[in-house]
CSV table of C-alpha atoms in Angstrom, one decimal:
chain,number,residue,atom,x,y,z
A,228,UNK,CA,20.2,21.5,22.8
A,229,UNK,CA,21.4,22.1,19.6
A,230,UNK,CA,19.6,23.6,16.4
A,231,UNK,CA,20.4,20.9,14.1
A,232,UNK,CA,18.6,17.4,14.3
A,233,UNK,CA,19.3,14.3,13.4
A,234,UNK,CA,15.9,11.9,12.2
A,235,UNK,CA,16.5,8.9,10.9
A,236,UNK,CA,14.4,6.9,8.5
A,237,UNK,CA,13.7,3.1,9.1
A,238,UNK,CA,14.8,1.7,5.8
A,239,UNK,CA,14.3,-2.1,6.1
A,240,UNK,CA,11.5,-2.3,3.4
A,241,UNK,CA,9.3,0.7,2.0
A,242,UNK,CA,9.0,4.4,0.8
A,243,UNK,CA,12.6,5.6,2.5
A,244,UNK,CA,13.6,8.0,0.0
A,245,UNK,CA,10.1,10.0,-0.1
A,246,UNK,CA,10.7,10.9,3.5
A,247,UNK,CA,14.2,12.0,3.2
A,248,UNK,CA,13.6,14.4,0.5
A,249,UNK,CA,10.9,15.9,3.2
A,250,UNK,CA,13.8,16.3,6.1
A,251,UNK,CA,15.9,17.7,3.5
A,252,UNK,CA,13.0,20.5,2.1
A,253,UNK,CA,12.7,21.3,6.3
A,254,UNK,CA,16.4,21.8,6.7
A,255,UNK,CA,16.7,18.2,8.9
A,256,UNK,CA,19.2,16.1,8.4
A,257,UNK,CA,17.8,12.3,7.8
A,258,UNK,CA,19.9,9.1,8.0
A,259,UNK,CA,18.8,5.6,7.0
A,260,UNK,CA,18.8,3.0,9.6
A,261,UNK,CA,19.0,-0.8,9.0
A,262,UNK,CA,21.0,-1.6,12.0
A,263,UNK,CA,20.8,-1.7,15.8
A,264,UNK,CA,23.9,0.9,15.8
A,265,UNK,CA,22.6,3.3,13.7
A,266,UNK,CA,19.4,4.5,16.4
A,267,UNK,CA,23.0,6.1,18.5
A,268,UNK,CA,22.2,10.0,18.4
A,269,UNK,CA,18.8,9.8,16.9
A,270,UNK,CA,16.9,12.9,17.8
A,271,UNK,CA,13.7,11.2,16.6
A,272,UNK,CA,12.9,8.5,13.8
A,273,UNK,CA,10.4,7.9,11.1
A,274,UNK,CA,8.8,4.5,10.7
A,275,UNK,CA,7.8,4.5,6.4
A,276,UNK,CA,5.2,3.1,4.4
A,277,UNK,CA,5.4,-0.6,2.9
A,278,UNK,CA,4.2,-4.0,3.6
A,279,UNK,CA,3.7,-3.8,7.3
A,280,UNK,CA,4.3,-8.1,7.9
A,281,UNK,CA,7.4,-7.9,5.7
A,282,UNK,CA,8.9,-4.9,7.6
A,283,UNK,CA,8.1,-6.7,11.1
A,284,UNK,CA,9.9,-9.9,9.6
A,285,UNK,CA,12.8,-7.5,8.5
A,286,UNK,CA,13.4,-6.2,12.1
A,287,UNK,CA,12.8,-9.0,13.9
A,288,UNK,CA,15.3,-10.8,11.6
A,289,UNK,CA,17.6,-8.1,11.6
A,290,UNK,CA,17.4,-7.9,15.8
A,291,UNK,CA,16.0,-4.2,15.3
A,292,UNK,CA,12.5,-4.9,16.6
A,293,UNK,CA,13.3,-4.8,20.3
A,294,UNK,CA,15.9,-2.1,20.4
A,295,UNK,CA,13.7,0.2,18.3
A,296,UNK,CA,11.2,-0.3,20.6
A,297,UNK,CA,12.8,0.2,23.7
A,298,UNK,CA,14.1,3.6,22.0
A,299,UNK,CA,10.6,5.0,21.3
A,300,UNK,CA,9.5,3.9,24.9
A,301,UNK,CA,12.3,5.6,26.3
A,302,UNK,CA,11.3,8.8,24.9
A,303,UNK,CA,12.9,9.2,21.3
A,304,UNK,CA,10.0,10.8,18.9
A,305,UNK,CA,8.7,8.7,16.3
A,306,UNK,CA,6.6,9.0,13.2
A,307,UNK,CA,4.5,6.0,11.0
A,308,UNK,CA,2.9,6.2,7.7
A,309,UNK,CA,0.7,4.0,6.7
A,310,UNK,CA,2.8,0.3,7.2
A,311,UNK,CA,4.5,2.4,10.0
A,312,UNK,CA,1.5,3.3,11.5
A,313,UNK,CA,0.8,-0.2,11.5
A,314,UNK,CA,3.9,-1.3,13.1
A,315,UNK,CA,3.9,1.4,15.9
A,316,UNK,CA,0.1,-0.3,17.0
A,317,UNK,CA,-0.6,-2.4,19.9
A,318,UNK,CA,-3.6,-4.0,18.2
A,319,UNK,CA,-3.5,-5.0,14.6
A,320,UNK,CA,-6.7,-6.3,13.1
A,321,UNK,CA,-6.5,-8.3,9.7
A,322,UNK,CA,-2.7,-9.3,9.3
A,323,UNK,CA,-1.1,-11.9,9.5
A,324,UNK,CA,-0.4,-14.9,12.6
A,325,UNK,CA,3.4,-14.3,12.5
A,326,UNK,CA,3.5,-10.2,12.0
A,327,UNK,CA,4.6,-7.9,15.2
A,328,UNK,CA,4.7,-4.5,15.8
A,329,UNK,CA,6.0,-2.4,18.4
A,330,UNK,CA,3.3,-1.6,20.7
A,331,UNK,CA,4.5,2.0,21.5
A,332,UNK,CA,1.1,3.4,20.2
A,333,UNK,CA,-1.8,2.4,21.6
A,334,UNK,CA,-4.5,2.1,19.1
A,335,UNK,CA,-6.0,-0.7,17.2
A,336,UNK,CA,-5.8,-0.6,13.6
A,337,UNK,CA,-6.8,-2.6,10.5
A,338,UNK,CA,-4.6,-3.4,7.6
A,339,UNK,CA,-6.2,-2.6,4.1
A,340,UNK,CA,-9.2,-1.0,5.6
A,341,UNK,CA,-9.5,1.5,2.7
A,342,UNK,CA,-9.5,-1.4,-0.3
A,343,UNK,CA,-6.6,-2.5,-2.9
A,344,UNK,CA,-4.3,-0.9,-4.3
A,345,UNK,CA,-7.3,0.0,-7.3
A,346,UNK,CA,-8.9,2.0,-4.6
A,347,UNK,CA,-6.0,4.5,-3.7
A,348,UNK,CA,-6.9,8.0,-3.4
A,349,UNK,CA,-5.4,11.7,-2.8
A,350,UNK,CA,-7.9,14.4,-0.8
A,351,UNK,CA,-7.2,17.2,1.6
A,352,UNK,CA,-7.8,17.3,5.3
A,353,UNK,CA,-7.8,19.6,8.1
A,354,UNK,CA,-5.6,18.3,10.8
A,355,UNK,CA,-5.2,19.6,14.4
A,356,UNK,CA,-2.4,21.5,14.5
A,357,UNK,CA,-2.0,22.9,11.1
A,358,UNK,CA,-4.1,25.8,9.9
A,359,UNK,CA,-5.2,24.4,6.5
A,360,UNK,CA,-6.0,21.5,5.0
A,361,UNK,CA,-2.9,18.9,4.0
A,362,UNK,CA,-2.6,16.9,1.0
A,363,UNK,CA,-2.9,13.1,1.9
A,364,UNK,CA,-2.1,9.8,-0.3
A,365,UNK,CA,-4.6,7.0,0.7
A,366,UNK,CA,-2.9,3.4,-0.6
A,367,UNK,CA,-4.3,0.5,0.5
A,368,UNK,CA,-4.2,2.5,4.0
A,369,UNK,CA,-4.7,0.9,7.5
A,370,UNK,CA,-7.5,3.0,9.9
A,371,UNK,CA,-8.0,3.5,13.5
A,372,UNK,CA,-10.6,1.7,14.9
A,373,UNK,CA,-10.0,2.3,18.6
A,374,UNK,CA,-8.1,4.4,20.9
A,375,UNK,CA,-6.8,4.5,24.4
A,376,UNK,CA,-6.1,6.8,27.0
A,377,UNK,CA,-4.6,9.8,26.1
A,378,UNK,CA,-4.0,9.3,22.2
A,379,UNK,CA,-5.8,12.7,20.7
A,380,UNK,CA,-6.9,12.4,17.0
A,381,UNK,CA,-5.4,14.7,14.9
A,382,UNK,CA,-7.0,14.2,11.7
A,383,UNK,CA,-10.4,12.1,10.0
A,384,UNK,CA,-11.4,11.7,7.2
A,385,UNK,CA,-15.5,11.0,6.1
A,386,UNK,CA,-16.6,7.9,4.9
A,387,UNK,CA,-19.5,5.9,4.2
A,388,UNK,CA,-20.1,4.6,8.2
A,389,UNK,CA,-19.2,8.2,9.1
A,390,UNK,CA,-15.9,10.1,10.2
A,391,UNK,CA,-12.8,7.1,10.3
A,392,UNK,CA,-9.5,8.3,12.0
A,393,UNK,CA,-6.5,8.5,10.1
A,394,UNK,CA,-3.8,10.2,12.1
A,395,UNK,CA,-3.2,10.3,15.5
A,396,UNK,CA,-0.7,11.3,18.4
A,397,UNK,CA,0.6,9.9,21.9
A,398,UNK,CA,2.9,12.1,23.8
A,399,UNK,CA,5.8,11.7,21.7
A,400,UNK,CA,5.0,8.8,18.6
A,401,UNK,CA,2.8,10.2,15.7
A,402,UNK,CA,1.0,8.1,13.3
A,403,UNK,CA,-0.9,8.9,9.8
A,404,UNK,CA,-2.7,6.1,7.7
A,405,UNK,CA,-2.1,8.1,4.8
A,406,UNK,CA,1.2,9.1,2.5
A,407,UNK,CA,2.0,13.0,3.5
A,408,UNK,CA,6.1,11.9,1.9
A,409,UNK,CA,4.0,11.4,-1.1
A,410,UNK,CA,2.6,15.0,-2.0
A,411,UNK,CA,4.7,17.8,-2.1
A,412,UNK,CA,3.3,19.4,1.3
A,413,UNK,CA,5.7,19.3,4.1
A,414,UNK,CA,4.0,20.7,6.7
A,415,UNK,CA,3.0,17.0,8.5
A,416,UNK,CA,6.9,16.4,8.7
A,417,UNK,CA,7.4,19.4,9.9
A,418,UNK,CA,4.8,19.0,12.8
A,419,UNK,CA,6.7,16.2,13.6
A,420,UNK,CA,10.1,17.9,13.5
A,421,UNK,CA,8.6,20.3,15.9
A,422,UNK,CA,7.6,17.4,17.9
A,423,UNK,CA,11.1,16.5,18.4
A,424,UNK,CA,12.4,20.0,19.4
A,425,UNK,CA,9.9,19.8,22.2
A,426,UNK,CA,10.9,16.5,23.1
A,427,UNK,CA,14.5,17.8,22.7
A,428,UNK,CA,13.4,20.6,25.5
A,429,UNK,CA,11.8,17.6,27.7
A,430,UNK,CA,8.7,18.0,27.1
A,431,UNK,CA,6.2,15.9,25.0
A,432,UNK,CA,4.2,19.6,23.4
């Protein structure tokens, strides 16, 4: 293994730039990727926030869908926010007939299930793994609703029908409903970077 990784940064539709600036502040090198060719020598990739049907249209169109996913089942590390969250679900609640996703994490989540875009919000919250609070951008964010085997919950946040789940982890794929590339806290992305060294060491941490 070497010291220096490579994470690229799906960049069909969404926040790209946001999460390259956060590779950049943890000394990773980040790479876009629009094409089949560019997952070659990935060490893990990070799936960004957007509009979760276009960016399904965009891959499927593009012939990415199916190689990415058979990438993040065979083991390469990989990171949603929000619309990536969304795409790494099995189960998608509230979207529409013709959207996909990947089905690499297996969760069921709703689209929109904090409100418009009116209702965005910023807030800190403790999240397993990290020893204090992060900074986390709620916009028009997806939740988790349900959860299968062996996906652990990393981070919830309180609400009015009690606690609702808004990050969580499988073996090697990562998922947050909120916008960590948004604040100027790095310590989610580097959680995940440290994901992918132990991945990189064959294990799944």
């Amino acid at each position: 293994m070497t010291d220096k990784l490579t994470i690229g940064v799906l960049a069909v539709q969404g926040g790209v730039t946001e999460h390259l600036r956060m590779l950049q502040s943890l000394g990773v090198e980040g790479v876009q990727v629009r094409r089949t060719e560019h997952l070659e020598g990935l060490d893990g990739i990070i799936l960004p926030g957007g509009e979760s049907t276009t960016m399904s249209r965009l891959l499927r169109l593009g012939g990415l869908l199916e190689p990415l996913r058979a990438a993040i089942q065979d083991g390469l590390p990989a990171f949603g926010t929000c619309a990536g969250l969304i795409i790494l679900a099995r189960t998608v609640l509230d979207t529409r007939e013709d959207a996909v996703s990947l089905g690499v994490l297996d969760v069921t989540v709703r689209r929109n299930a904090f409100g418009r875009q009116v209702d965005s919000f910023e807030t800190h919250l403790p999240f397993q793994g990290i020893d204090t609070p992060v900074d986390a951008v709620f916009i028009r964010a997806p939740q988790v609703e349900a959860l299968g085997e062996g996906v652990d919950v990393l981070c919830t946040v309180a609400g009015k029908q009690g606690d609702t789940v808004v990050a969580v982890r499988q073996g090697h794929v990562l998922g947050t409903s909120f916008h960590p590339e948004l604040t100027s806290d790095n310590r989610v992305h580097s959680y995940f970077v440290e994901m992918v060294r132990d991945q990189e060491q064959g294990g799944v941490g």
